[in-house]
Amino acid sequence: MEQTLARPLHYSAEEYFALEEKSPVRHEFFEGEVFAMAGASIAHNTIAGNVYMACRQALRGKKCRVQMEAVRLAVEANRYYAYPDAMVSCDPHDQHESQQLRSPMLIVEVLSPSTEAYDRGLKFNQYKKLPRLRHYLLVSQKTWLVEWYQLTEHGVWGHTALAEAADAIVIPELNLTLMLAQIYEEAGIAPMKIGFAAEEE
């Protein structure tokens, strides 16, 4: 989700929560600074919606919650609150939350030009502090490309790049399979192609 700085003021977490209750615009919070979330493209919303629907279908009847960007994530209490494009939590405590989640297993961010570095860097570094997070997906809007970060049993984040229609993210613990063709359905984004220029004689 694209972001713009709301104003250079320092807020407490309590002031931030009060702002969120009254404001029609959502804000992220990091170390006292508040950032207003700008509008997203149609492609961005289509991709996020496709991921949400696929997760909802896979998890129907299970004790897991699938949420889109309107639900806040408490990454670190009193320090960092964000709005991922999509997330899945199976933590029992999150089942009773009304405004935010705390322990997602899966987080998905759809990349935008203005936020790509943030999603890859600072935001991912903060998300890594979430004790139950095991999967982080970065989804491109430029072409069919999903970068899948998985926390291994050794505590190391592995990386897999998926770029073909038949490629899939398979998460057995969620009984979830996300095909790239499914993620990009009706998003108006072309698959990645390789072109070879003819050599001049």
CSV table of C-alpha atoms in Angstrom, one decimal:
chain,number,residue,atom,x,y,z
A,1,MET,CA,0.0,0.0,0.0
A,2,GLU,CA,1.4,3.4,-0.9
A,3,GLN,CA,2.1,5.8,1.9
A,4,THR,CA,2.4,9.6,2.5
A,5,LEU,CA,3.7,11.2,5.6
A,6,ALA,CA,0.7,12.6,7.6
A,7,ARG,CA,2.6,15.3,9.5
A,8,PRO,CA,6.0,15.5,11.3
A,9,LEU,CA,4.6,15.1,14.8
A,10,HIS,CA,5.4,12.6,17.6
A,11,TYR,CA,2.4,10.5,18.8
A,12,SER,CA,2.0,8.1,21.7
A,13,ALA,CA,0.4,4.8,20.9
A,14,GLU,CA,-2.8,6.0,22.8
A,15,GLU,CA,-2.9,9.1,20.6
A,16,TYR,CA,-2.5,7.0,17.5
A,17,PHE,CA,-5.3,4.7,18.5
A,18,ALA,CA,-7.6,7.8,19.1
A,19,LEU,CA,-6.6,9.1,15.7
A,20,GLU,CA,-7.5,5.8,14.0
A,21,GLU,CA,-10.9,5.7,15.6
A,22,LYS,CA,-11.9,9.2,14.2
A,23,SER,CA,-10.0,9.3,10.9
A,24,PRO,CA,-11.5,8.0,7.6
A,25,VAL,CA,-7.9,7.3,6.5
A,26,ARG,CA,-5.9,4.5,7.9
A,27,HIS,CA,-2.4,5.2,9.3
A,28,GLU,CA,0.6,3.1,10.2
A,29,PHE,CA,2.6,3.9,13.3
A,30,PHE,CA,6.4,3.5,13.8
A,31,GLU,CA,8.3,4.8,16.8
A,32,GLY,CA,5.9,7.8,17.3
A,33,GLU,CA,5.6,8.8,13.7
A,34,VAL,CA,2.2,8.4,11.9
A,35,PHE,CA,1.9,7.7,8.2
A,36,ALA,CA,-1.3,8.0,6.2
A,37,MET,CA,-2.1,5.2,3.8
A,38,ALA,CA,-2.7,6.5,0.2
A,39,GLY,CA,-5.2,4.9,-2.2
A,40,ALA,CA,-4.2,1.8,-4.1
A,41,SER,CA,-4.4,0.9,-7.8
A,42,ILE,CA,-7.1,-1.4,-9.2
A,43,ALA,CA,-4.4,-4.0,-10.0
A,44,HIS,CA,-3.2,-3.8,-6.3
A,45,ASN,CA,-6.8,-4.3,-5.0
A,46,THR,CA,-7.5,-7.1,-7.5
A,47,ILE,CA,-4.3,-9.0,-6.5
A,48,ALA,CA,-5.0,-8.6,-2.7
A,49,GLY,CA,-8.6,-9.7,-3.2
A,50,ASN,CA,-7.6,-12.8,-5.1
A,51,VAL,CA,-5.2,-13.8,-2.3
A,52,TYR,CA,-7.9,-13.1,0.3
A,53,MET,CA,-10.5,-15.2,-1.5
A,54,ALA,CA,-8.1,-18.1,-2.1
A,55,CYS,CA,-7.2,-18.1,1.6
A,56,ARG,CA,-10.8,-17.9,2.7
A,57,GLN,CA,-11.8,-20.9,0.6
A,58,ALA,CA,-8.9,-23.0,1.9
A,59,LEU,CA,-9.5,-22.1,5.5
A,60,ARG,CA,-13.3,-22.2,5.6
A,61,GLY,CA,-14.4,-24.1,8.7
A,62,LYS,CA,-10.9,-23.9,10.3
A,63,LYS,CA,-10.0,-21.8,13.3
A,64,CYS,CA,-8.0,-19.3,11.3
A,65,ARG,CA,-8.7,-15.7,10.4
A,66,VAL,CA,-8.0,-14.2,7.0
A,67,GLN,CA,-7.9,-10.4,6.9
A,68,MET,CA,-7.3,-7.7,4.3
A,69,GLU,CA,-5.6,-4.3,4.6
A,70,ALA,CA,-8.4,-2.7,6.8
A,71,VAL,CA,-7.3,-4.7,9.8
A,72,ARG,CA,-4.3,-3.5,11.9
A,73,LEU,CA,-1.4,-5.7,12.8
A,74,ALA,CA,0.3,-5.0,16.2
A,75,VAL,CA,3.9,-5.9,15.2
A,76,GLU,CA,5.4,-4.5,18.4
A,77,ALA,CA,3.3,-3.0,21.2
A,78,ASN,CA,3.6,0.8,21.5
A,79,ARG,CA,6.2,0.9,18.7
A,80,TYR,CA,5.0,-0.5,15.4
A,81,TYR,CA,1.5,-1.0,14.0
A,82,ALA,CA,0.9,-1.7,10.3
A,83,TYR,CA,-1.7,-2.7,7.8
A,84,PRO,CA,-0.6,-5.7,5.6
A,85,ASP,CA,-2.4,-6.2,2.4
A,86,ALA,CA,-3.5,-9.7,3.6
A,87,MET,CA,-2.7,-11.9,6.5
A,88,VAL,CA,-3.7,-15.2,8.1
A,89,SER,CA,-3.6,-16.0,11.8
A,90,CYS,CA,-4.5,-19.3,13.5
A,91,ASP,CA,-3.5,-18.1,16.9
A,92,PRO,CA,-6.3,-18.7,19.5
A,93,HIS,CA,-5.9,-15.2,21.0
A,94,ASP,CA,-6.4,-13.5,17.6
A,95,GLN,CA,-9.8,-15.2,17.3
A,96,HIS,CA,-11.2,-12.9,20.0
A,97,GLU,CA,-9.6,-9.7,18.7
A,98,SER,CA,-12.0,-7.0,17.3
A,99,GLN,CA,-9.6,-4.4,15.8
A,100,GLN,CA,-6.2,-5.9,15.3
A,101,LEU,CA,-4.2,-9.2,15.0
A,102,ARG,CA,-1.0,-10.0,16.8
A,103,SER,CA,0.2,-13.4,15.6
A,104,PRO,CA,-0.2,-14.0,11.9
A,105,MET,CA,1.4,-17.1,10.3
A,106,LEU,CA,1.2,-15.6,6.7
A,107,ILE,CA,1.6,-12.0,5.6
A,108,VAL,CA,1.2,-10.8,2.0
A,109,GLU,CA,2.3,-7.4,0.7
A,110,VAL,CA,1.5,-6.2,-2.9
A,111,LEU,CA,4.5,-4.1,-4.0
A,112,SER,CA,4.1,-0.5,-5.1
A,113,PRO,CA,6.9,1.7,-6.6
A,114,SER,CA,6.9,4.0,-3.6
A,115,THR,CA,6.9,1.2,-0.9
A,116,GLU,CA,8.9,-1.6,-2.4
A,117,ALA,CA,12.1,-0.8,-0.6
A,118,TYR,CA,10.1,-0.4,2.7
A,119,ASP,CA,8.3,-3.7,2.2
A,120,ARG,CA,11.6,-5.5,1.5
A,121,GLY,CA,13.7,-3.8,4.2
A,122,LEU,CA,12.4,-2.1,7.3
A,123,LYS,CA,9.0,-3.7,7.3
A,124,PHE,CA,10.2,-7.2,6.7
A,125,ASN,CA,12.8,-6.8,9.5
A,126,GLN,CA,10.0,-5.7,11.8
A,127,TYR,CA,7.7,-8.5,10.7
A,128,LYS,CA,10.5,-11.1,11.5
A,129,LYS,CA,10.0,-10.2,15.2
A,130,LEU,CA,6.5,-11.8,15.1
A,131,PRO,CA,6.9,-15.1,16.9
A,132,ARG,CA,4.4,-17.1,14.7
A,133,LEU,CA,5.2,-15.7,11.3
A,134,ARG,CA,6.4,-18.4,8.9
A,135,HIS,CA,5.6,-17.1,5.4
A,136,TYR,CA,6.0,-13.7,3.8
A,137,LEU,CA,4.9,-13.0,0.2
A,138,LEU,CA,5.9,-10.0,-1.9
A,139,VAL,CA,3.7,-9.8,-5.0
A,140,SER,CA,4.8,-7.6,-7.9
A,141,GLN,CA,2.5,-5.4,-9.8
A,142,LYS,CA,4.9,-5.0,-12.8
A,143,THR,CA,4.8,-8.6,-14.0
A,144,TRP,CA,3.9,-12.1,-12.7
A,145,LEU,CA,6.4,-12.5,-9.9
A,146,VAL,CA,5.9,-13.6,-6.3
A,147,GLU,CA,8.8,-13.8,-3.8
A,148,TRP,CA,8.1,-16.3,-1.1
A,149,TYR,CA,10.1,-16.1,2.2
A,150,GLN,CA,9.8,-19.1,4.4
A,151,LEU,CA,11.1,-19.5,7.9
A,152,THR,CA,13.0,-22.9,8.1
A,153,GLU,CA,13.1,-25.2,11.1
A,154,HIS,CA,16.6,-23.8,11.6
A,155,GLY,CA,15.3,-20.3,12.1
A,156,VAL,CA,16.6,-19.0,8.7
A,157,TRP,CA,14.5,-17.2,6.1
A,158,GLY,CA,14.7,-19.0,2.8
A,159,HIS,CA,13.7,-17.3,-0.5
A,160,THR,CA,11.9,-18.7,-3.6
A,161,ALA,CA,11.0,-16.6,-6.7
A,162,LEU,CA,7.9,-17.8,-8.6
A,163,ALA,CA,7.3,-16.4,-12.1
A,164,GLU,CA,5.4,-19.0,-14.1
A,165,ALA,CA,1.6,-19.7,-14.4
A,166,ALA,CA,2.0,-23.2,-13.1
A,167,ASP,CA,4.1,-22.1,-10.1
A,168,ALA,CA,2.4,-22.4,-6.7
A,169,ILE,CA,2.9,-21.4,-3.1
A,170,VAL,CA,2.0,-24.5,-1.1
A,171,ILE,CA,1.6,-24.2,2.7
A,172,PRO,CA,0.6,-27.5,4.2
A,173,GLU,CA,0.0,-26.2,7.7
A,174,LEU,CA,-2.8,-24.0,6.2
A,175,ASN,CA,-3.9,-26.5,3.6
A,176,LEU,CA,-3.3,-23.6,1.2
A,177,THR,CA,-2.2,-23.7,-2.4
A,178,LEU,CA,-1.8,-20.4,-4.2
A,179,MET,CA,-1.2,-20.6,-8.0
A,180,LEU,CA,0.3,-17.6,-9.7
A,181,ALA,CA,-2.4,-17.7,-12.3
A,182,GLN,CA,-4.9,-17.5,-9.4
A,183,ILE,CA,-3.1,-14.5,-7.7
A,184,TYR,CA,-3.0,-12.5,-11.0
A,185,GLU,CA,-6.4,-13.4,-12.3
A,186,GLU,CA,-8.1,-10.3,-13.9
A,187,ALA,CA,-5.4,-8.0,-12.6
A,188,GLY,CA,-4.4,-6.8,-16.1
A,189,ILE,CA,-0.8,-7.7,-15.5
A,190,ALA,CA,1.2,-9.6,-18.1
A,191,PRO,CA,3.3,-12.7,-17.3
A,192,MET,CA,7.1,-12.3,-17.5
A,193,LYS,CA,8.5,-13.0,-20.9
A,194,ILE,CA,12.0,-13.5,-22.2
A,195,GLY,CA,12.9,-11.9,-25.5
A,196,PHE,CA,15.9,-12.7,-27.6
A,197,ALA,CA,17.1,-10.0,-30.1
A,198,ALA,CA,18.3,-11.3,-33.4
A,199,GLU,CA,22.0,-10.9,-33.9
A,200,GLU,CA,23.1,-8.5,-36.6
A,201,GLU,CA,25.3,-10.0,-39.3
